[in-house]
Short mmCIF file of C-alpha atoms and ligand atoms in Angstrom, two decimals:
data_model
loop_
_atom_site.label_atom_id
_atom_site.label_comp_id
_atom_site.label_asym_id
_atom_site.label_seq_id
_atom_site.Cartn_x
_atom_site.Cartn_y
_atom_site.Cartn_z
CA MET X 1 20.62 17.26 2.79
CA ASP X 2 22.35 18.96 -0.11
CA CYS X 3 21.38 16.41 -2.74
CA ILE X 4 19.56 17.33 -5.96
CA PHE X 5 17.76 14.01 -6.20
CA CYS X 6 16.61 14.13 -2.54
CA LYS X 7 15.17 17.56 -3.34
CA ILE X 8 13.36 16.08 -6.34
CA ILE X 9 11.94 13.36 -4.04
CA GLU X 10 10.84 16.05 -1.53
CA GLY X 11 9.33 18.07 -4.39
CA THR X 12 11.40 21.20 -3.73
CA ILE X 13 13.00 20.81 -7.18
CA PRO X 14 10.52 20.05 -9.96
CA SER X 15 10.88 17.03 -12.23
CA SER X 16 9.00 15.26 -14.98
CA LYS X 17 7.93 12.12 -13.12
CA VAL X 18 7.17 8.98 -15.10
CA TYR X 19 6.89 6.36 -12.34
CA GLU X 20 6.61 6.09 -8.58
CA SER X 21 6.40 3.14 -6.19
CA GLU X 22 6.89 2.73 -2.45
CA HIS X 23 10.69 2.91 -2.54
CA VAL X 24 11.45 4.19 -6.06
CA LEU X 25 10.94 7.32 -8.16
CA ALA X 26 11.67 7.81 -11.87
CA PHE X 27 11.75 11.02 -13.89
CA LYS X 28 13.08 12.36 -17.20
CA ASP X 29 16.74 13.35 -17.33
CA ILE X 30 17.08 17.12 -17.70
CA GLN X 31 19.75 16.66 -20.41
CA PRO X 32 18.58 13.64 -22.41
CA ALA X 33 21.30 11.64 -24.17
CA ALA X 34 18.73 9.58 -26.13
CA PRO X 35 15.08 9.99 -27.20
CA VAL X 36 14.11 8.14 -24.00
CA HIS X 37 16.30 8.99 -21.01
CA ILE X 38 14.81 8.26 -17.61
CA LEU X 39 16.54 8.32 -14.21
CA ILE X 40 15.39 5.67 -11.73
CA ILE X 41 16.31 6.34 -8.10
CA PRO X 42 15.66 4.88 -4.65
CA LYS X 43 13.81 7.24 -2.31
CA LYS X 44 16.44 6.35 0.29
CA HIS X 45 19.62 8.43 -0.06
CA ILE X 46 22.34 5.94 -1.04
CA PRO X 47 25.35 7.82 -2.52
CA THR X 48 26.71 5.12 -4.86
CA MET X 49 26.50 1.39 -5.56
CA ASN X 50 29.40 1.03 -3.09
CA GLU X 51 27.20 2.03 -0.16
CA VAL X 52 24.37 -0.40 -0.96
CA ALA X 53 23.85 -2.59 2.13
CA ASP X 54 22.39 -6.09 2.39
CA GLU X 55 19.26 -4.54 3.90
CA ASP X 56 18.76 -2.63 0.62
CA ASP X 57 18.22 -5.77 -1.47
CA ALA X 58 14.49 -5.13 -1.81
CA VAL X 59 15.10 -1.53 -2.91
CA ILE X 60 17.60 -2.63 -5.57
CA ALA X 61 15.14 -5.23 -6.85
CA GLU X 62 12.50 -2.50 -7.04
CA LEU X 63 14.82 -0.33 -9.19
CA PHE X 64 14.98 -3.12 -11.75
CA SER X 65 11.26 -3.90 -11.66
CA ALA X 66 10.66 -0.17 -12.18
CA ALA X 67 13.02 -0.29 -15.19
CA ARG X 68 11.04 -3.16 -16.75
CA HIS X 69 7.77 -1.33 -16.19
CA ILE X 70 9.08 2.00 -17.56
CA ALA X 71 10.66 0.35 -20.63
CA ARG X 72 7.27 -1.16 -21.52
CA GLU X 73 5.41 2.08 -20.80
CA GLN X 74 7.87 4.16 -22.85
CA GLY X 75 7.54 1.68 -25.75
CA VAL X 76 11.21 0.63 -25.89
CA ALA X 77 11.06 -2.82 -24.26
CA GLU X 78 10.98 -4.80 -27.53
CA ALA X 79 13.37 -2.66 -29.61
CA GLY X 80 15.77 -2.52 -26.67
CA TYR X 81 17.34 -0.14 -24.25
CA ARG X 82 20.31 0.25 -21.93
CA LEU X 83 20.56 0.55 -18.15
CA ILE X 84 23.62 2.39 -16.82
CA ASN X 85 24.83 2.96 -13.28
CA ASN X 86 27.86 5.26 -13.08
CA VAL X 87 30.00 4.84 -9.95
CA ASN X 88 32.41 7.47 -8.61
CA SER X 89 34.99 9.40 -10.61
CA ASP X 90 36.16 6.84 -13.18
CA GLY X 91 32.54 5.84 -13.76
CA GLY X 92 31.64 9.45 -14.52
CA GLN X 93 29.17 9.83 -11.65
CA VAL X 94 28.04 13.45 -11.20
CA VAL X 95 25.06 13.15 -8.84
CA TYR X 96 25.88 11.19 -5.69
CA HIS X 97 22.47 9.63 -5.14
CA LEU X 98 22.27 6.12 -6.61
CA HIS X 99 20.48 6.04 -9.97
CA LEU X 100 19.94 3.93 -13.05
CA HIS X 101 19.86 5.66 -16.43
CA LEU X 102 17.30 4.03 -18.76
CA LEU X 103 18.24 4.96 -22.32
CA GLY X 104 16.45 3.99 -25.51
CA GLY X 105 14.39 5.07 -28.48
CA SER X 106 17.24 4.80 -30.98
CA LYS X 107 20.34 2.67 -31.68
CA LEU X 108 22.66 3.50 -28.81
CA GLY X 109 25.95 2.58 -30.45
CA PRO X 110 28.97 1.06 -28.70
CA LEU X 111 29.02 0.71 -24.94
CA LEU X 112 31.78 3.28 -24.43
CA ALA X 113 32.17 6.56 -26.30
CA ASP X 114 35.97 6.39 -26.21
CA LYS X 115 37.96 3.20 -26.48
CA LEU X 116 40.64 2.58 -23.88
CA SER X 117 44.09 3.41 -25.19
P1 5GP H 201 25.49 10.70 -13.47
O1 5GP H 201 26.53 11.34 -14.34
O2 5GP H 201 25.65 11.07 -12.02
O3 5GP H 201 25.38 9.22 -13.69
O4 5GP H 201 24.11 11.27 -14.00
C1 5GP H 201 23.44 12.35 -13.44
C2 5GP H 201 22.32 12.74 -14.38
O5 5GP H 201 21.43 13.60 -13.69
C3 5GP H 201 22.78 13.48 -15.64
O6 5GP H 201 22.39 12.76 -16.79
C4 5GP H 201 22.07 14.84 -15.53
O7 5GP H 201 21.61 15.32 -16.77
C5 5GP H 201 20.91 14.55 -14.58
N1 5GP H 201 20.50 15.68 -13.78
C6 5GP H 201 21.29 16.51 -13.04
N2 5GP H 201 20.56 17.43 -12.40
C7 5GP H 201 19.27 17.16 -12.72
C8 5GP H 201 18.02 17.79 -12.34
O8 5GP H 201 17.95 18.75 -11.59
N3 5GP H 201 16.89 17.23 -12.87
C9 5GP H 201 16.91 16.15 -13.70
N4 5GP H 201 15.73 15.69 -14.17
N5 5GP H 201 18.06 15.54 -14.07
C10 5GP H 201 19.23 16.05 -13.58
ZN1 ZN H 202 19.98 12.05 -2.17
#
């Protein structure tokens, strides 16, 4: 499958892994937007949040438990952090394999870079 994140899961593209569980992998974003910028992905190829099925409930729960674990391990849990899931074109999604961005390590500013006009 021509998916960058599936290749990272397979190990054919290298990554800086920070966490792995049965259904989830997490690694450092190649272009960090904050001092801590981790991508948390299901090992199952799900293109976007729109394709999540009822049978994926356990996987989605595991993404969030991974986020809690990683936030503690990266030392940002108490100061705070942000979880982002971009969906499709308006959401700014670039890689079509479901992922959470975990961002922290500094004040992140307003939710959106540009206000709606
Ligand atoms: P999206 O815009 O789809 O929500 O986010 C995709 C993210 O994947 C971007 O922040 C981008 O920097 C990251 N990314 C794209 N290709 C790679 C890669 O090969 N390795 C890693 N570690 N991150 C990547
Ligand atoms: Zn994939």
